[in-house]
Amino acid sequence: DIVKTLPAKERVDAVIVTPHWGNEYQNSPAAAEKALGREFLNAGATAVLGGHPHVLQPWEKVTMPDGEERFIIYSLGNFVSGQVSAKMGTATRTSLMLFLGLTKTTSGKVIVNGAKYIPLSMAAKPWRISFASEGSDSFNWVNTMFGAENRIAADGDPNPAAGCP
């Protein structure tokens, strides 16, 4: 109910929902998360940025009945956690920096104009998150999941929203 009321409020340009959901270590969202993500969008959310599974999960553009595009990423991956054992593999040490392009139209509505990413890798001892090196397991994992055409180089354009597909 709260998501439905926010877009109508003055000074609210966009509603971004950040649910803590999903099954840990699963690379795909469950049907329940997909349904709930759609409920958030149908209620008026511009985007849904999920987290909790400790691994990346897919993103998708959703075209609403009025033709407007909205966005869901089911899990942003792992930024800082204790999951560093070899048996959990690259997936639990991989994340991304998401750049979600938002544009305010002349009518005042905010729309999604694209999404880009920078692949990240988490390490322990000392704990740190860094840009994933080209060719590394983390780099390849993110690149495969989200497409090279959507990647921004770590030393790339400081304005990634410009030119989002």
Coordinates of N, CA and C in Angstrom, one line a residue:
D1 N 0.8 -1.2 0.0 CA 0.0 0.0 0.0 C 0.9 1.3 0.0
I2 N 1.9 1.3 0.7 CA 2.8 2.5 0.8 C 3.4 2.8 -0.5
V3 N 3.8 1.8 -1.3 CA 4.4 2.1 -2.6 C 3.3 2.8 -3.5
K4 N 2.1 2.4 -3.4 CA 1.0 3.1 -4.2 C 0.9 4.5 -3.9
T5 N 1.1 4.9 -2.6 CA 0.8 6.3 -2.2 C 2.0 7.2 -2.5
L6 N 3.2 6.7 -2.6 CA 4.4 7.6 -2.7 C 4.5 8.3 -4.1
P7 N 4.2 7.7 -5.2 CA 4.4 8.4 -6.5 C 3.5 9.7 -6.6
A8 N 2.4 9.7 -5.9 CA 1.4 10.8 -5.9 C 1.9 12.0 -5.0
K9 N 2.8 11.7 -4.1 CA 3.2 12.8 -3.2 C 4.1 13.8 -3.9
E10 N 3.9 15.0 -3.4 CA 4.8 16.1 -3.9 C 6.2 15.8 -3.5
R11 N 7.2 16.2 -4.3 CA 8.6 16.0 -4.0 C 9.1 14.5 -4.1
V12 N 8.3 13.6 -4.6 CA 8.7 12.3 -4.8 C 8.8 12.1 -6.3
D13 N 10.0 12.0 -6.8 CA 10.2 11.8 -8.2 C 10.2 10.4 -8.7
A14 N 10.7 9.5 -7.8 CA 10.7 8.1 -8.2 C 10.7 7.3 -6.9
V15 N 10.1 6.1 -7.0 CA 10.1 5.2 -5.9 C 11.0 4.0 -6.2
I16 N 12.1 3.8 -5.4 CA 13.0 2.7 -5.5 C 12.8 1.8 -4.3
V17 N 12.4 0.5 -4.6 CA 12.2 -0.5 -3.5 C 13.4 -1.4 -3.4
T18 N 13.9 -1.6 -2.2 CA 15.1 -2.4 -2.0 C 14.7 -3.6 -1.0
P19 N 14.1 -4.6 -1.5 CA 13.7 -5.8 -0.7 C 14.9 -6.6 -0.3
H20 N 14.8 -7.2 0.9 CA 15.7 -8.2 1.4 C 15.0 -9.5 1.2
W21 N 15.3 -10.2 0.1 CA 14.5 -11.4 -0.3 C 15.4 -12.4 -0.9
G22 N 14.9 -13.5 -1.2 CA 15.6 -14.6 -2.0 C 16.3 -15.6 -1.2
N23 N 16.5 -16.7 -1.9 CA 17.2 -17.9 -1.3 C 18.7 -17.7 -1.4
E24 N 19.4 -17.8 -0.3 CA 20.8 -17.7 -0.3 C 21.5 -18.6 -1.3
Y25 N 22.5 -18.1 -2.0 CA 23.3 -18.8 -2.9 C 22.6 -19.3 -4.1
Q26 N 21.4 -18.9 -4.4 CA 20.7 -19.2 -5.6 C 20.9 -18.2 -6.7
N27 N 21.4 -18.5 -7.9 CA 21.7 -17.6 -8.9 C 20.4 -17.1 -9.7
S28 N 19.3 -17.6 -9.3 CA 18.1 -17.2 -10.0 C 17.0 -16.9 -9.0
P29 N 16.2 -15.9 -9.2 CA 15.1 -15.6 -8.3 C 14.0 -16.6 -8.3
A30 N 13.4 -16.8 -7.2 CA 12.2 -17.8 -7.1 C 11.0 -17.1 -7.7
A31 N 10.0 -17.9 -8.1 CA 8.8 -17.3 -8.6 C 8.2 -16.3 -7.7
A32 N 8.3 -16.5 -6.4 CA 7.7 -15.5 -5.4 C 8.3 -14.2 -5.5
E33 N 9.7 -14.1 -5.7 CA 10.4 -12.8 -5.8 C 10.0 -12.2 -7.2
K34 N 9.9 -12.9 -8.2 CA 9.5 -12.4 -9.5 C 8.1 -11.8 -9.4
A35 N 7.2 -12.5 -8.7 CA 5.8 -12.0 -8.6 C 5.8 -10.7 -7.7
L36 N 6.5 -10.7 -6.6 CA 6.5 -9.6 -5.7 C 7.2 -8.4 -6.4
G37 N 8.2 -8.6 -7.2 CA 8.9 -7.5 -7.9 C 7.9 -6.8 -8.9
R38 N 7.1 -7.7 -9.6 CA 6.0 -7.1 -10.5 C 5.0 -6.3 -9.7
E39 N 4.6 -6.9 -8.5 CA 3.7 -6.1 -7.6 C 4.2 -4.8 -7.3
F40 N 5.5 -4.7 -6.9 CA 6.1 -3.4 -6.6 C 6.0 -2.4 -7.8
L41 N 6.3 -2.9 -9.0 CA 6.2 -2.1 -10.2 C 4.8 -1.7 -10.5
N42 N 3.9 -2.6 -10.4 CA 2.5 -2.3 -10.7 C 1.9 -1.3 -9.7
A43 N 2.5 -1.3 -8.5 CA 2.0 -0.3 -7.4 C 2.6 1.0 -7.7
G44 N 3.6 1.2 -8.6 CA 4.1 2.5 -8.9 C 5.6 2.6 -8.7
A45 N 6.3 1.6 -8.2 CA 7.8 1.7 -8.1 C 8.4 1.8 -9.5
T46 N 9.5 2.7 -9.5 CA 10.2 2.9 -10.7 C 11.2 1.7 -10.9
A47 N 11.8 1.3 -9.8 CA 12.8 0.2 -9.8 C 12.8 -0.6 -8.5
V48 N 13.3 -1.8 -8.6 CA 13.4 -2.7 -7.5 C 14.9 -3.2 -7.5
L49 N 15.6 -3.0 -6.4 CA 17.0 -3.3 -6.3 C 17.1 -4.3 -5.1
G50 N 17.1 -5.6 -5.4 CA 17.1 -6.7 -4.4 C 18.4 -7.0 -3.8
G51 N 18.3 -7.7 -2.7 CA 19.5 -8.2 -2.0 C 19.2 -9.2 -1.0
H52 N 20.1 -10.0 -0.6 CA 20.1 -11.0 0.4 C 20.7 -12.3 0.0
P53 N 20.6 -12.8 -1.2 CA 21.1 -14.2 -1.6 C 22.6 -14.3 -1.5
H54 N 23.4 -13.3 -1.4 CA 24.9 -13.3 -1.4 C 25.5 -13.7 -2.7
V55 N 24.7 -13.7 -3.7 CA 25.2 -13.9 -5.1 C 24.4 -13.0 -6.0
L56 N 24.9 -12.7 -7.2 CA 24.2 -12.0 -8.2 C 23.0 -12.7 -8.7
Q57 N 22.0 -12.0 -9.0 CA 20.8 -12.6 -9.7 C 20.5 -11.7 -10.9
P58 N 19.8 -12.1 -11.9 CA 19.5 -11.3 -13.1 C 18.8 -10.0 -12.9
W59 N 18.9 -9.2 -13.9 CA 18.1 -8.0 -13.9 C 17.2 -8.1 -15.1
E60 N 16.2 -7.2 -15.1 CA 15.3 -7.2 -16.3 C 14.6 -5.8 -16.4
K61 N 14.4 -5.4 -17.6 CA 13.5 -4.3 -17.9 C 12.1 -4.8 -18.0
V62 N 11.2 -4.1 -17.4 CA 9.8 -4.6 -17.5 C 9.0 -3.4 -18.2
T63 N 8.3 -3.8 -19.3 CA 7.5 -2.8 -20.0 C 6.1 -2.9 -19.4
M64 N 5.7 -1.7 -18.9 CA 4.4 -1.6 -18.3 C 3.3 -1.5 -19.3
P65 N 2.0 -1.7 -19.0 CA 1.0 -1.6 -20.0 C 0.9 -0.3 -20.8
D66 N 1.4 0.8 -20.1 CA 1.4 2.1 -20.8 C 2.6 2.4 -21.6
G67 N 3.5 1.3 -21.7 CA 4.7 1.4 -22.5 C 5.9 1.9 -21.7
E68 N 5.8 2.3 -20.5 CA 6.9 2.8 -19.7 C 7.8 1.6 -19.3
E69 N 9.1 1.8 -19.3 CA 10.0 0.8 -18.9 C 10.4 1.0 -17.4
R70 N 10.4 -0.1 -16.7 CA 10.8 -0.1 -15.3 C 11.9 -1.1 -15.1
F71 N 12.5 -1.3 -13.9 CA 13.7 -2.1 -13.8 C 13.6 -2.9 -12.5
I72 N 14.1 -4.2 -12.6 CA 14.3 -5.0 -11.4 C 15.7 -5.7 -11.5
I73 N 16.4 -5.6 -10.5 CA 17.6 -6.5 -10.3 C 17.3 -7.3 -9.0
Y74 N 17.3 -8.6 -9.1 CA 16.9 -9.4 -8.0 C 17.9 -9.5 -6.9
S75 N 19.2 -9.5 -7.2 CA 20.2 -9.4 -6.2 C 21.4 -8.8 -6.7
L76 N 22.0 -7.8 -5.9 CA 23.2 -7.1 -6.3 C 24.5 -7.8 -6.0
G77 N 24.3 -9.0 -5.3 CA 25.5 -9.8 -5.0 C 26.0 -9.5 -3.6
N78 N 27.3 -9.7 -3.4 CA 28.0 -9.6 -2.1 C 28.9 -8.4 -2.1
F79 N 28.7 -7.5 -1.1 CA 29.6 -6.4 -1.0 C 30.6 -6.7 0.2
V80 N 30.1 -7.1 1.3 CA 30.9 -7.4 2.5 C 30.2 -8.5 3.2
S81 N 30.9 -9.6 3.4 CA 30.3 -10.7 4.2 C 31.4 -11.7 4.6
G82 N 31.0 -12.7 5.3 CA 32.0 -13.8 5.6 C 32.1 -14.9 4.7
Q83 N 31.3 -14.9 3.6 CA 31.3 -16.0 2.6 C 32.5 -15.9 1.7
V84 N 33.6 -16.5 2.2 CA 34.8 -16.4 1.4 C 35.5 -17.8 1.2
S85 N 34.8 -18.9 1.7 CA 35.4 -20.2 1.5 C 35.5 -20.6 0.0
A86 N 36.4 -21.4 -0.3 CA 36.6 -21.9 -1.7 C 35.4 -22.7 -2.1
K87 N 34.7 -23.4 -1.2 CA 33.6 -24.2 -1.7 C 32.4 -23.4 -2.1
M88 N 32.3 -22.1 -1.7 CA 31.3 -21.3 -2.1 C 31.6 -20.6 -3.4
G89 N 32.9 -20.6 -3.8 CA 33.3 -20.2 -5.1 C 33.2 -18.7 -5.4
T90 N 33.4 -18.4 -6.7 CA 33.4 -17.0 -7.2 C 32.1 -16.3 -6.9
A91 N 31.0 -17.0 -7.0 CA 29.7 -16.4 -7.0 C 29.5 -15.5 -5.7
T92 N 30.0 -16.0 -4.6 CA 29.8 -15.3 -3.3 C 30.7 -14.2 -3.1
R93 N 31.7 -14.1 -4.0 CA 32.7 -13.0 -3.8 C 32.6 -12.0 -4.9
T94 N 31.4 -12.0 -5.6 CA 31.2 -11.2 -6.8 C 30.0 -10.3 -6.6
S95 N 30.2 -9.1 -7.1 CA 29.1 -8.1 -7.0 C 29.2 -7.2 -8.2
L96 N 28.4 -6.1 -8.2 CA 28.5 -5.1 -9.2 C 28.1 -3.8 -8.7
M97 N 28.7 -2.8 -9.3 CA 28.2 -1.4 -9.0 C 27.2 -1.1 -10.1
L98 N 26.0 -0.8 -9.7 CA 24.9 -0.6 -10.7 C 24.8 0.9 -10.9
F99 N 24.6 1.2 -12.2 CA 24.3 2.6 -12.6 C 23.0 2.5 -13.3
L100 N 22.0 3.0 -12.6 CA 20.6 3.0 -13.2 C 20.3 4.4 -13.7
G101 N 20.1 4.5 -15.0 CA 19.8 5.7 -15.7 C 18.3 6.1 -15.4
L102 N 18.1 7.3 -14.9 CA 16.8 7.8 -14.6 C 16.7 9.2 -15.3
T103 N 15.6 9.4 -16.0 CA 15.4 10.7 -16.6 C 14.0 11.2 -16.2
K104 N 14.0 12.5 -15.9 CA 12.7 13.2 -15.6 C 12.2 13.8 -16.9
T105 N 11.0 13.3 -17.3 CA 10.5 13.8 -18.6 C 9.9 15.2 -18.4
T106 N 9.5 15.8 -19.5 CA 8.9 17.1 -19.5 C 7.6 17.1 -18.7
S107 N 7.0 15.9 -18.6 CA 5.7 15.9 -17.8 C 6.0 15.7 -16.3
G108 N 7.3 15.6 -16.0 CA 7.7 15.5 -14.6 C 7.8 14.0 -14.1
K109 N 7.5 13.1 -14.9 CA 7.6 11.7 -14.6 C 9.0 11.2 -14.7
V110 N 9.5 10.4 -13.8 CA 10.8 9.8 -13.9 C 10.7 8.4 -14.6
I111 N 11.5 8.2 -15.6 CA 11.6 6.9 -16.3 C 13.0 6.3 -16.2
V112 N 13.0 5.0 -16.4 CA 14.3 4.3 -16.5 C 14.8 4.4 -17.9
N113 N 16.0 4.9 -18.1 CA 16.6 5.0 -19.5 C 17.7 4.0 -19.8
G114 N 18.0 3.1 -18.8 CA 19.0 2.1 -19.0 C 19.7 1.7 -17.8
A115 N 20.5 0.7 -17.9 CA 21.3 0.2 -16.8 C 22.7 -0.2 -17.3
K116 N 23.7 0.1 -16.5 CA 25.1 -0.3 -16.8 C 25.7 -0.8 -15.5
Y117 N 26.9 -1.4 -15.5 CA 27.5 -2.0 -14.3 C 29.0 -1.9 -14.4
I118 N 29.6 -2.0 -13.3 CA 31.1 -2.2 -13.2 C 31.2 -3.5 -12.3
P119 N 31.9 -4.5 -12.8 CA 32.1 -5.7 -12.0 C 33.0 -5.5 -10.8
L120 N 32.6 -6.1 -9.7 CA 33.3 -6.0 -8.4 C 33.7 -7.3 -7.9
S121 N 34.7 -7.4 -7.0 CA 35.1 -8.6 -6.4 C 35.4 -8.3 -4.9
M122 N 35.0 -9.2 -4.0 CA 35.1 -9.1 -2.6 C 36.3 -10.0 -2.2
A123 N 37.1 -9.5 -1.2 CA 38.1 -10.4 -0.7 C 38.2 -10.2 0.8
A124 N 38.8 -11.2 1.5 CA 38.9 -11.2 2.9 C 40.4 -11.1 3.3
K125 N 40.6 -10.7 4.5 CA 42.0 -10.7 5.1 C 43.0 -9.9 4.3
P126 N 42.9 -8.6 4.1 CA 41.9 -7.8 4.8 C 40.6 -7.7 3.9
W127 N 39.5 -7.4 4.6 CA 38.2 -7.3 3.9 C 38.3 -6.1 3.0
R128 N 37.9 -6.3 1.7 CA 37.9 -5.2 0.8 C 37.0 -5.5 -0.4
I129 N 36.5 -4.5 -1.1 CA 35.8 -4.7 -2.3 C 36.6 -3.9 -3.3
S130 N 36.8 -4.5 -4.5 CA 37.6 -3.8 -5.5 C 37.0 -4.0 -6.9
F131 N 37.4 -3.3 -7.9 CA 37.0 -3.5 -9.2 C 37.6 -4.9 -9.7
A132 N 36.7 -5.7 -10.3 CA 37.2 -7.0 -10.7 C 38.1 -6.8 -12.0
S133 N 39.3 -7.5 -11.9 CA 40.2 -7.4 -13.0 C 39.7 -8.1 -14.2
E134 N 39.9 -7.5 -15.4 CA 39.5 -8.1 -16.6 C 40.1 -9.5 -16.7
G135 N 39.3 -10.5 -17.1 CA 39.7 -11.8 -17.2 C 39.6 -12.6 -15.9
S136 N 39.4 -12.0 -14.7 CA 39.3 -12.7 -13.5 C 37.9 -13.4 -13.4
D137 N 37.8 -14.4 -12.5 CA 36.6 -15.2 -12.4 C 35.4 -14.3 -12.1
S138 N 35.6 -13.3 -11.2 CA 34.5 -12.4 -10.9 C 34.1 -11.5 -12.1
F139 N 35.1 -11.0 -12.8 CA 34.8 -10.2 -14.0 C 34.0 -11.0 -15.1
N140 N 34.5 -12.3 -15.3 CA 33.8 -13.1 -16.3 C 32.4 -13.5 -15.9
W141 N 32.2 -13.7 -14.6 CA 30.9 -14.1 -14.0 C 29.9 -13.0 -14.3
V142 N 30.3 -11.8 -13.9 CA 29.4 -10.6 -14.1 C 29.1 -10.3 -15.6
N143 N 30.2 -10.4 -16.3 CA 30.1 -10.1 -17.8 C 29.2 -11.1 -18.5
T144 N 29.2 -12.3 -18.1 CA 28.4 -13.3 -18.7 C 26.9 -13.1 -18.3
M145 N 26.7 -12.8 -17.0 CA 25.3 -12.6 -16.5 C 24.7 -11.3 -17.1
F146 N 25.4 -10.2 -17.2 CA 24.8 -9.0 -17.5 C 25.2 -8.4 -18.9
G147 N 26.1 -9.1 -19.6 CA 26.4 -8.7 -21.0 C 27.5 -7.6 -21.0
A148 N 28.5 -7.9 -21.9 CA 29.6 -7.0 -22.1 C 29.1 -5.6 -22.6
E149 N 28.1 -5.6 -23.3 CA 27.6 -4.3 -23.9 C 27.0 -3.4 -22.8
N150 N 26.8 -3.9 -21.6 CA 26.3 -3.1 -20.5 C 27.3 -2.7 -19.4
R151 N 28.6 -3.2 -19.7 CA 29.7 -3.0 -18.8 C 30.3 -1.6 -19.0
I152 N 30.7 -1.0 -17.9 CA 31.5 0.2 -17.9 C 32.9 -0.1 -17.3
A153 N 33.9 0.3 -18.0 CA 35.3 0.0 -17.5 C 35.4 0.8 -16.1
A154 N 36.2 0.2 -15.2 CA 36.4 0.8 -13.9 C 37.0 2.2 -14.1
D155 N 37.8 2.4 -15.1 CA 38.3 3.7 -15.3 C 37.6 4.5 -16.4
G156 N 36.3 4.1 -16.7 CA 35.6 4.6 -17.8 C 34.8 5.9 -17.5
D157 N 33.8 6.1 -18.3 CA 33.0 7.3 -18.2 C 32.5 7.6 -16.8
P158 N 32.8 8.8 -16.3 CA 32.3 9.1 -14.9 C 30.8 9.4 -14.9
N159 N 30.2 9.5 -16.1 CA 28.8 9.8 -16.2 C 28.1 8.6 -17.0
P160 N 28.0 7.4 -16.3 CA 27.6 6.2 -17.0 C 26.1 6.3 -17.5
A161 N 25.3 7.2 -16.9 CA 23.9 7.2 -17.4 C 23.8 7.8 -18.8
A162 N 24.8 8.6 -19.2 CA 24.8 9.1 -20.6 C 25.0 7.9 -21.6
G163 N 24.2 7.8 -22.5 CA 24.3 6.8 -23.5 C 23.8 5.4 -23.0
C164 N 23.1 5.3 -22.0 CA 22.6 4.0 -21.6 C 21.6 3.5 -22.6
P165 N 21.6 2.2 -22.9 CA 20.7 1.7 -24.0 C 19.3 1.7 -23.5

